[in-house]
Amino acid sequence: MALLFMGIGPFCYLFNQIEDRPDKIISGVTVIKLFNTIAPFFIIGYLISLLIQFSFKEGTDNKKIQGELVDYNEGLLNKVKVLFFVLSVVGYKLAQLEISTSGLGTLFPVFKSFLYPNMVLSIYTVQIKRGKSLLLALIICVTGFYFAVTSWWRSELIMVSGAIIVGLLLKSRKTMFPVIILGIIGILYILPFQQLKKIEYEKTKQNLSGTFVKTLNLSFEERLAFASSFFAERINYGRELAYSQNGINKGYLEYRSGRSYLEVFLQLIPRLVWPDKPSFNTYNNRERALILGLVNEESDNTAWGVNIYADFILNFPYQWLILFVPLVMMVFRWLDRLAQGFSENIIVKFMITSTLFFISFEMVSLLYTSTFILWCFIVAKGMEYVLRMRWRKRLTI
């Protein structure tokens, strides 16, 4: 996450020829200057978190989990993959509705997020000589790739690609070189299509293959420009940090002084108890982006929640990142340990730890991320009870 979102993303922004505009869009030069002011405090905090991590002597159960998955009953394993696949597809469709932004509806994006760990699980445990295992892995991965290609959100492609890469690397380290080659091909040939699709979504959706063929005629320089633009805008925490600090400097927003973290707990209060409860997600993931200039006024339906570090400097001065970054790392380390001891079932244990990995890979505001994490643990416990039911014995026959 640090390499992609704090390193490659800001580096690519150097090549974006953007000028300051009255609608709060700030130039690439201004973004880099503001990011350079903030980055040292993030780096120091990150180094502190590494030192803390190295100080812990105990290992993890990852190798044990991987070994037990390989020896797991194939029939039951395939049925669990199907169960998570159905949940993720239903979640993917319902997550596009307005109901998914608050209340019980926030469960649907969590269902959707199970697709990535399920892709990892399917690739890692696939048995090429077993028809059902191979067919199931192909269906799950092709569906995930199809959703990414047809989605309005360009970052979907990164998440799906990451799931495939993790699954292949877990399967065998020998796949490292092919993964690098496929990654380069994807960046040069898939990202231009993703960029064009974002700009002309409705038109592209009607003729996906035709639009893709059109992008094949691009020159090498144009492909690099498309790839650079994608990483600069979507895979770039530095940009969000800069826009957030610019908003504070210009007076677009005042420091929230921890209100964002109070809302994490306030959102848990049901509307039955608090009928007039405001939509915290609407402000944090839509209205604030408009105020900061991350999206223009014409894009009032576009959701854009800033990452948890940008969210922090909208609450407190950026110098405190020195303490906040290690705190975040320690919290997620604790969650990882909690997840590994949360369930006795090896598949549930793998799915919850993998889902936490993908949630933490691209964290959008603590308010939004905390909802995902809470639902993730609740659903995982529900899945464990399902697998303990009496009909489990019939499934293993």
Short mmCIF file of C-alpha atoms in Angstrom, two decimals:
data_model
loop_
_atom_site.label_atom_id
_atom_site.label_comp_id
_atom_site.label_asym_id
_atom_site.label_seq_id
_atom_site.Cartn_x
_atom_site.Cartn_y
_atom_site.Cartn_z
CA MET A 1 0.00 0.00 0.00
CA ALA A 2 2.78 2.43 0.91
CA LEU A 3 4.71 1.64 -2.28
CA LEU A 4 1.71 2.07 -4.59
CA PHE A 5 -0.31 4.84 -2.93
CA MET A 6 2.48 6.89 -1.36
CA GLY A 7 5.26 6.19 -3.86
CA ILE A 8 4.23 5.32 -7.40
CA GLY A 9 1.04 7.42 -7.30
CA PRO A 10 2.70 10.72 -6.33
CA PHE A 11 5.61 10.00 -8.71
CA CYS A 12 3.20 9.62 -11.65
CA TYR A 13 1.57 12.91 -10.68
CA LEU A 14 4.80 14.65 -11.68
CA PHE A 15 3.82 14.01 -15.30
CA ASN A 16 0.28 15.40 -15.00
CA GLN A 17 0.08 18.79 -16.69
CA ILE A 18 -2.69 20.30 -14.54
CA GLU A 19 -3.00 24.01 -13.78
CA ASP A 20 -4.69 25.71 -10.82
CA ARG A 21 -8.37 26.39 -11.57
CA PRO A 22 -11.11 28.48 -9.94
CA ASP A 23 -13.14 25.32 -9.21
CA LYS A 24 -10.54 24.34 -6.54
CA ILE A 25 -8.58 22.00 -8.85
CA ILE A 26 -4.93 22.53 -7.94
CA SER A 27 -1.90 22.03 -10.17
CA GLY A 28 0.42 19.04 -10.10
CA VAL A 29 3.22 21.28 -8.85
CA THR A 30 1.11 22.45 -5.91
CA VAL A 31 0.12 18.86 -5.09
CA ILE A 32 3.74 17.71 -5.02
CA LYS A 33 4.82 20.71 -2.89
CA LEU A 34 2.12 20.05 -0.30
CA PHE A 35 2.81 16.31 -0.35
CA ASN A 36 6.54 16.94 0.18
CA THR A 37 5.66 18.96 3.28
CA ILE A 38 3.53 16.16 4.75
CA ALA A 39 5.44 13.06 3.56
CA PRO A 40 8.39 13.25 6.03
CA PHE A 41 6.00 12.93 8.97
CA PHE A 42 4.32 9.91 7.36
CA ILE A 43 7.71 8.31 6.63
CA ILE A 44 8.94 8.77 10.21
CA GLY A 45 5.70 7.27 11.52
CA TYR A 46 6.03 4.39 9.07
CA LEU A 47 9.62 3.68 10.18
CA ILE A 48 8.51 3.69 13.82
CA SER A 49 5.79 1.15 12.97
CA LEU A 50 8.38 -1.09 11.27
CA LEU A 51 10.63 -0.98 14.33
CA ILE A 52 7.67 -1.91 16.53
CA GLN A 53 6.77 -4.77 14.19
CA PHE A 54 10.33 -6.15 14.21
CA SER A 55 10.32 -6.08 18.00
CA PHE A 56 7.62 -8.77 18.15
CA LYS A 57 9.19 -12.21 18.19
CA GLU A 58 6.14 -14.41 17.72
CA GLY A 59 5.32 -15.61 14.23
CA THR A 60 1.96 -15.93 12.49
CA ASP A 61 -0.25 -18.87 11.64
CA ASN A 62 -0.27 -18.12 7.90
CA LYS A 63 1.84 -21.14 6.91
CA LYS A 64 -0.32 -23.41 9.05
CA ILE A 65 -3.49 -22.01 7.50
CA GLN A 66 -2.16 -22.51 3.98
CA GLY A 67 -1.14 -26.10 4.73
CA GLU A 68 -4.53 -27.02 6.19
CA LEU A 69 -6.35 -25.49 3.21
CA VAL A 70 -4.47 -27.76 0.81
CA ASP A 71 -5.56 -30.83 2.80
CA TYR A 72 -9.17 -29.65 3.30
CA ASN A 73 -12.06 -31.81 2.09
CA GLU A 74 -12.40 -30.92 -1.60
CA GLY A 75 -16.17 -31.34 -1.77
CA LEU A 76 -16.88 -29.05 1.18
CA LEU A 77 -14.22 -26.58 0.03
CA ASN A 78 -15.90 -26.24 -3.38
CA LYS A 79 -19.32 -25.74 -1.78
CA VAL A 80 -17.96 -23.00 0.48
CA LYS A 81 -16.41 -21.30 -2.56
CA VAL A 82 -19.81 -21.38 -4.26
CA LEU A 83 -21.46 -19.93 -1.15
CA PHE A 84 -19.03 -17.01 -0.96
CA PHE A 85 -19.26 -16.56 -4.74
CA VAL A 86 -23.06 -16.21 -4.59
CA LEU A 87 -22.78 -13.77 -1.66
CA SER A 88 -20.20 -11.66 -3.51
CA VAL A 89 -22.26 -11.49 -6.73
CA VAL A 90 -25.42 -10.51 -4.82
CA GLY A 91 -23.38 -7.98 -2.84
CA TYR A 92 -21.82 -6.58 -6.01
CA LYS A 93 -25.23 -5.93 -7.59
CA LEU A 94 -26.89 -4.50 -4.48
CA ALA A 95 -23.85 -2.39 -3.55
CA GLN A 96 -24.64 -0.22 -6.58
CA LEU A 97 -27.96 0.87 -5.04
CA GLU A 98 -28.48 3.85 -2.73
CA ILE A 99 -29.57 1.49 0.06
CA SER A 100 -25.97 0.29 0.44
CA THR A 101 -24.76 3.67 1.79
CA SER A 102 -26.27 3.42 5.27
CA GLY A 103 -27.78 1.12 7.89
CA LEU A 104 -28.04 -2.58 7.13
CA GLY A 105 -27.38 -1.77 3.48
CA THR A 106 -23.67 -1.35 4.27
CA LEU A 107 -23.61 -5.14 4.51
CA PHE A 108 -23.80 -5.45 0.70
CA PRO A 109 -20.39 -3.88 -0.07
CA VAL A 110 -18.93 -6.32 2.49
CA PHE A 111 -20.49 -9.23 0.60
CA LYS A 112 -18.96 -7.79 -2.54
CA SER A 113 -15.52 -7.65 -0.93
CA PHE A 114 -15.59 -11.45 -0.44
CA LEU A 115 -15.01 -11.82 -4.18
CA TYR A 116 -11.30 -10.97 -3.92
CA PRO A 117 -10.41 -13.43 -1.12
CA ASN A 118 -12.51 -16.07 -2.89
CA MET A 119 -10.43 -15.53 -6.04
CA VAL A 120 -7.26 -15.98 -3.98
CA LEU A 121 -8.67 -19.12 -2.34
CA SER A 122 -9.83 -20.59 -5.67
CA ILE A 123 -6.48 -20.05 -7.39
CA TYR A 124 -4.43 -21.26 -4.43
CA THR A 125 -6.43 -24.48 -3.88
CA VAL A 126 -7.23 -25.26 -7.53
CA GLN A 127 -6.43 -28.78 -8.65
CA ILE A 128 -5.83 -28.70 -12.37
CA LYS A 129 -6.62 -32.39 -12.82
CA ARG A 130 -9.93 -32.03 -10.98
CA GLY A 131 -12.62 -30.74 -13.37
CA LYS A 132 -14.90 -29.20 -10.73
CA SER A 133 -12.06 -27.43 -8.96
CA LEU A 134 -10.68 -25.98 -12.19
CA LEU A 135 -14.10 -24.96 -13.55
CA LEU A 136 -15.03 -23.26 -10.28
CA ALA A 137 -11.76 -21.32 -10.19
CA LEU A 138 -12.29 -20.16 -13.78
CA ILE A 139 -15.89 -19.07 -13.13
CA ILE A 140 -14.95 -17.09 -10.00
CA CYS A 141 -11.92 -15.39 -11.61
CA VAL A 142 -13.62 -14.64 -14.93
CA THR A 143 -16.61 -13.16 -13.09
CA GLY A 144 -14.32 -10.97 -10.98
CA PHE A 145 -12.45 -9.80 -14.07
CA TYR A 146 -15.72 -9.11 -15.90
CA PHE A 147 -17.00 -6.99 -13.01
CA ALA A 148 -13.72 -5.04 -13.00
CA VAL A 149 -13.76 -4.39 -16.74
CA THR A 150 -17.40 -3.29 -16.83
CA SER A 151 -17.34 -1.33 -13.57
CA TRP A 152 -17.46 2.47 -13.47
CA TRP A 153 -14.72 2.32 -10.82
CA ARG A 154 -11.28 1.97 -12.38
CA SER A 155 -9.66 0.84 -9.13
CA GLU A 156 -11.70 -2.39 -9.31
CA LEU A 157 -9.16 -3.63 -11.87
CA ILE A 158 -6.30 -3.12 -9.41
CA MET A 159 -8.09 -5.09 -6.69
CA VAL A 160 -9.00 -7.99 -9.00
CA SER A 161 -5.50 -8.05 -10.47
CA GLY A 162 -4.08 -8.04 -6.95
CA ALA A 163 -6.26 -11.01 -5.99
CA ILE A 164 -5.06 -13.00 -9.01
CA ILE A 165 -1.42 -12.11 -8.30
CA VAL A 166 -1.67 -13.08 -4.61
CA GLY A 167 -3.34 -16.40 -5.51
CA LEU A 168 -0.67 -17.25 -8.09
CA LEU A 169 2.20 -16.32 -5.76
CA LEU A 170 0.72 -18.42 -2.95
CA LYS A 171 0.36 -21.31 -5.38
CA SER A 172 3.98 -21.14 -6.47
CA ARG A 173 6.81 -18.63 -6.34
CA LYS A 174 7.69 -19.77 -9.85
CA THR A 175 4.80 -17.66 -11.11
CA MET A 176 6.67 -14.45 -10.19
CA PHE A 177 8.07 -13.83 -13.68
CA PRO A 178 4.78 -14.57 -15.55
CA VAL A 179 2.96 -12.31 -13.06
CA ILE A 180 5.34 -9.43 -13.84
CA ILE A 181 4.82 -9.92 -17.59
CA LEU A 182 1.03 -10.07 -17.20
CA GLY A 183 1.16 -6.95 -15.01
CA ILE A 184 3.03 -4.97 -17.65
CA ILE A 185 0.61 -6.13 -20.35
CA GLY A 186 -2.34 -5.19 -18.16
CA ILE A 187 -0.95 -1.72 -17.46
CA LEU A 188 -0.26 -1.00 -21.13
CA TYR A 189 -3.37 -2.58 -22.69
CA ILE A 190 -6.12 -2.76 -20.04
CA LEU A 191 -5.63 0.57 -18.25
CA PRO A 192 -6.13 2.68 -21.42
CA PHE A 193 -9.45 0.91 -21.91
CA GLN A 194 -10.35 1.56 -18.26
CA GLN A 195 -9.57 5.26 -18.62
CA LEU A 196 -11.64 5.62 -21.78
CA LYS A 197 -14.47 3.70 -20.17
CA LYS A 198 -14.48 6.12 -17.21
CA ILE A 199 -14.68 9.14 -19.54
CA GLU A 200 -17.36 7.70 -21.83
CA TYR A 201 -19.01 5.12 -19.58
CA GLU A 202 -22.50 4.89 -21.14
CA LYS A 203 -21.10 4.81 -24.66
CA THR A 204 -18.45 2.25 -23.75
CA LYS A 205 -20.91 0.03 -21.89
CA GLN A 206 -22.93 -0.42 -25.09
CA ASN A 207 -19.89 -1.57 -27.07
CA LEU A 208 -17.18 -2.92 -24.76
CA SER A 209 -15.36 -4.96 -27.39
CA GLY A 210 -15.42 -2.13 -29.93
CA THR A 211 -13.98 0.33 -27.41
CA PHE A 212 -11.25 -2.12 -26.44
CA VAL A 213 -10.30 -2.65 -30.10
CA LYS A 214 -10.16 1.13 -30.46
CA THR A 215 -7.60 1.38 -27.65
CA LEU A 216 -5.39 -1.17 -29.39
CA ASN A 217 -4.54 1.50 -31.98
CA LEU A 218 -2.94 3.75 -29.36
CA SER A 219 0.79 4.48 -29.57
CA PHE A 220 3.20 3.38 -26.84
CA GLU A 221 3.50 6.97 -25.60
CA GLU A 222 -0.30 7.27 -25.34
CA ARG A 223 -0.47 4.02 -23.37
CA LEU A 224 2.13 5.31 -20.91
CA ALA A 225 0.15 8.55 -20.58
CA PHE A 226 -3.06 6.64 -19.80
CA ALA A 227 -1.27 4.45 -17.23
CA SER A 228 0.41 7.46 -15.64
CA SER A 229 -2.90 9.32 -15.41
CA PHE A 230 -4.58 6.33 -13.76
CA PHE A 231 -1.94 5.93 -11.06
CA ALA A 232 -1.72 9.70 -10.55
CA GLU A 233 -5.45 10.10 -9.92
CA ARG A 234 -6.70 6.82 -8.48
CA ILE A 235 -3.67 5.15 -6.88
CA ASN A 236 -2.43 8.25 -5.11
CA TYR A 237 -2.83 8.99 -1.40
CA GLY A 238 -0.44 11.91 -1.86
CA ARG A 239 -3.00 13.74 -3.99
CA GLU A 240 -5.70 13.34 -1.34
CA LEU A 241 -3.30 14.46 1.39
CA ALA A 242 -2.40 17.55 -0.66
CA TYR A 243 -6.03 18.45 -1.43
CA SER A 244 -6.96 17.98 2.24
CA GLN A 245 -4.14 20.20 3.46
CA ASN A 246 -4.93 22.75 0.75
CA GLY A 247 -8.54 22.79 1.97
CA ILE A 248 -7.35 23.51 5.52
CA ASN A 249 -4.88 26.18 4.33
CA LYS A 250 -7.47 27.94 2.16
CA GLY A 251 -10.19 27.75 4.80
CA TYR A 252 -12.54 25.52 2.80
CA LEU A 253 -12.79 23.35 5.91
CA GLU A 254 -11.85 23.70 9.57
CA TYR A 255 -10.18 20.98 11.63
CA ARG A 256 -12.79 18.49 12.81
CA SER A 257 -10.78 17.86 16.02
CA GLY A 258 -11.62 14.17 16.21
CA ARG A 259 -15.27 14.41 15.17
CA SER A 260 -14.62 11.86 12.39
CA TYR A 261 -13.71 9.26 15.01
CA LEU A 262 -16.71 10.06 17.18
CA GLU A 263 -18.91 9.40 14.14
CA VAL A 264 -17.51 5.86 13.96
CA PHE A 265 -19.48 5.13 17.15
CA LEU A 266 -22.45 7.40 16.41
CA GLN A 267 -23.16 5.56 13.17
CA LEU A 268 -23.77 2.37 15.17
CA ILE A 269 -26.87 3.91 16.76
CA PRO A 270 -29.91 2.53 14.87
CA ARG A 271 -32.37 4.97 13.31
CA LEU A 272 -35.10 3.36 15.38
CA VAL A 273 -33.44 5.01 18.39
CA TRP A 274 -32.23 8.12 16.52
CA PRO A 275 -34.77 8.89 13.75
CA ASP A 276 -33.03 12.12 12.69
CA LYS A 277 -29.55 10.60 12.54
CA PRO A 278 -27.57 12.33 9.76
CA SER A 279 -25.96 10.35 6.97
CA PHE A 280 -22.32 10.48 8.01
CA ASN A 281 -21.25 8.58 4.88
CA THR A 282 -22.90 11.18 2.63
CA TYR A 283 -20.77 13.95 4.07
CA ASN A 284 -17.52 11.98 4.36
CA ASN A 285 -17.72 10.23 0.99
CA ARG A 286 -19.49 12.81 -1.20
CA GLU A 287 -19.97 16.33 0.12
CA ARG A 288 -16.45 16.71 1.49
CA ALA A 289 -14.86 15.76 -1.84
CA LEU A 290 -16.81 18.58 -3.51
CA ILE A 291 -15.72 21.07 -0.85
CA LEU A 292 -12.06 20.09 -1.23
CA GLY A 293 -12.15 20.10 -5.04
CA LEU A 294 -11.33 16.40 -5.45
CA VAL A 295 -14.36 16.29 -7.75
CA ASN A 296 -15.89 19.25 -9.55
CA GLU A 297 -19.38 20.65 -9.01
CA GLU A 298 -20.71 18.85 -12.09
CA SER A 299 -19.87 15.49 -10.49
CA ASP A 300 -22.25 15.79 -7.55
CA ASN A 301 -23.18 12.10 -7.83
CA THR A 302 -19.56 10.93 -7.65
CA ALA A 303 -18.48 9.37 -4.34
CA TRP A 304 -14.90 10.05 -3.23
CA GLY A 305 -13.89 9.23 0.31
CA VAL A 306 -10.36 10.27 1.21
CA ASN A 307 -7.92 7.75 2.68
CA ILE A 308 -7.54 7.44 6.45
CA TYR A 309 -4.35 9.55 6.53
CA ALA A 310 -5.97 12.42 4.63
CA ASP A 311 -8.97 12.00 6.91
CA PHE A 312 -6.64 12.36 9.90
CA ILE A 313 -5.08 15.65 8.74
CA LEU A 314 -8.60 17.02 8.29
CA ASN A 315 -9.01 16.41 12.02
CA PHE A 316 -5.55 17.28 13.37
CA PRO A 317 -2.32 18.93 12.14
CA TYR A 318 -0.34 16.70 9.78
CA GLN A 319 2.69 16.65 12.12
CA TRP A 320 0.79 14.17 14.32
CA LEU A 321 1.06 11.55 11.56
CA ILE A 322 4.27 10.53 13.33
CA LEU A 323 2.06 8.95 16.01
CA PHE A 324 -1.03 8.16 13.95
CA VAL A 325 0.70 5.93 11.38
CA PRO A 326 2.18 3.52 14.00
CA LEU A 327 -1.21 3.49 15.75
CA VAL A 328 -2.96 2.44 12.53
CA MET A 329 -0.40 -0.29 11.91
CA MET A 330 -0.76 -1.61 15.46
CA VAL A 331 -4.57 -1.63 15.24
CA PHE A 332 -4.48 -3.65 12.03
CA ARG A 333 -1.88 -5.99 13.49
CA TRP A 334 -4.22 -6.56 16.44
CA LEU A 335 -7.15 -7.15 14.06
CA ASP A 336 -5.09 -9.67 12.13
CA ARG A 337 -4.26 -11.58 15.31
CA LEU A 338 -7.91 -11.36 16.41
CA ALA A 339 -9.06 -12.71 13.04
CA GLN A 340 -6.72 -15.70 13.21
CA GLY A 341 -8.17 -16.72 16.56
CA PHE A 342 -11.74 -15.69 15.78
CA SER A 343 -12.86 -18.92 14.13
CA GLU A 344 -12.02 -22.58 14.43
CA ASN A 345 -12.88 -23.25 10.78
CA ILE A 346 -9.83 -22.93 8.55
CA ILE A 347 -11.75 -21.56 5.53
CA VAL A 348 -13.50 -18.88 7.60
CA LYS A 349 -10.15 -17.99 9.16
CA PHE A 350 -8.57 -17.63 5.71
CA MET A 351 -11.48 -15.60 4.33
CA ILE A 352 -11.60 -13.13 7.22
CA THR A 353 -7.83 -12.50 7.26
CA SER A 354 -7.77 -12.15 3.47
CA THR A 355 -10.77 -9.81 3.49
CA LEU A 356 -9.01 -7.64 6.09
CA PHE A 357 -5.99 -7.51 3.79
CA PHE A 358 -8.05 -6.18 0.88
CA ILE A 359 -9.96 -3.75 3.14
CA SER A 360 -6.71 -2.34 4.52
CA PHE A 361 -5.11 -2.19 1.08
CA GLU A 362 -7.28 0.74 0.03
CA MET A 363 -8.73 2.31 3.16
CA VAL A 364 -11.39 4.99 2.62
CA SER A 365 -11.97 7.06 5.78
CA LEU A 366 -12.04 5.34 9.17
CA LEU A 367 -15.84 5.73 9.26
CA TYR A 368 -16.28 3.67 6.10
CA THR A 369 -13.47 1.21 6.86
CA SER A 370 -14.69 0.50 10.40
CA THR A 371 -18.12 -0.44 9.05
CA PHE A 372 -16.53 -2.92 6.67
CA ILE A 373 -14.40 -4.45 9.43
CA LEU A 374 -17.33 -4.81 11.84
CA TRP A 375 -19.55 -6.49 9.24
CA CYS A 376 -16.64 -8.68 8.15
CA PHE A 377 -16.31 -10.20 11.63
CA ILE A 378 -20.08 -10.57 12.04
CA VAL A 379 -20.49 -12.34 8.68
CA ALA A 380 -17.47 -14.55 9.39
CA LYS A 381 -19.01 -15.71 12.66
CA GLY A 382 -22.28 -16.39 10.84
CA MET A 383 -20.43 -18.47 8.25
CA GLU A 384 -18.80 -20.49 10.99
CA TYR A 385 -22.21 -21.38 12.44
CA VAL A 386 -23.43 -22.37 8.97
CA LEU A 387 -20.50 -24.75 8.55
CA ARG A 388 -21.22 -26.27 11.96
CA MET A 389 -24.79 -27.21 11.03
CA ARG A 390 -25.76 -30.84 10.90
CA TRP A 391 -26.07 -30.86 7.13
CA ARG A 392 -22.31 -30.27 6.95
CA LYS A 393 -21.88 -34.04 7.31
CA ARG A 394 -24.00 -34.63 4.23
CA LEU A 395 -21.94 -32.11 2.26
CA THR A 396 -18.74 -34.07 2.94
CA ILE A 397 -20.11 -37.35 1.59
#
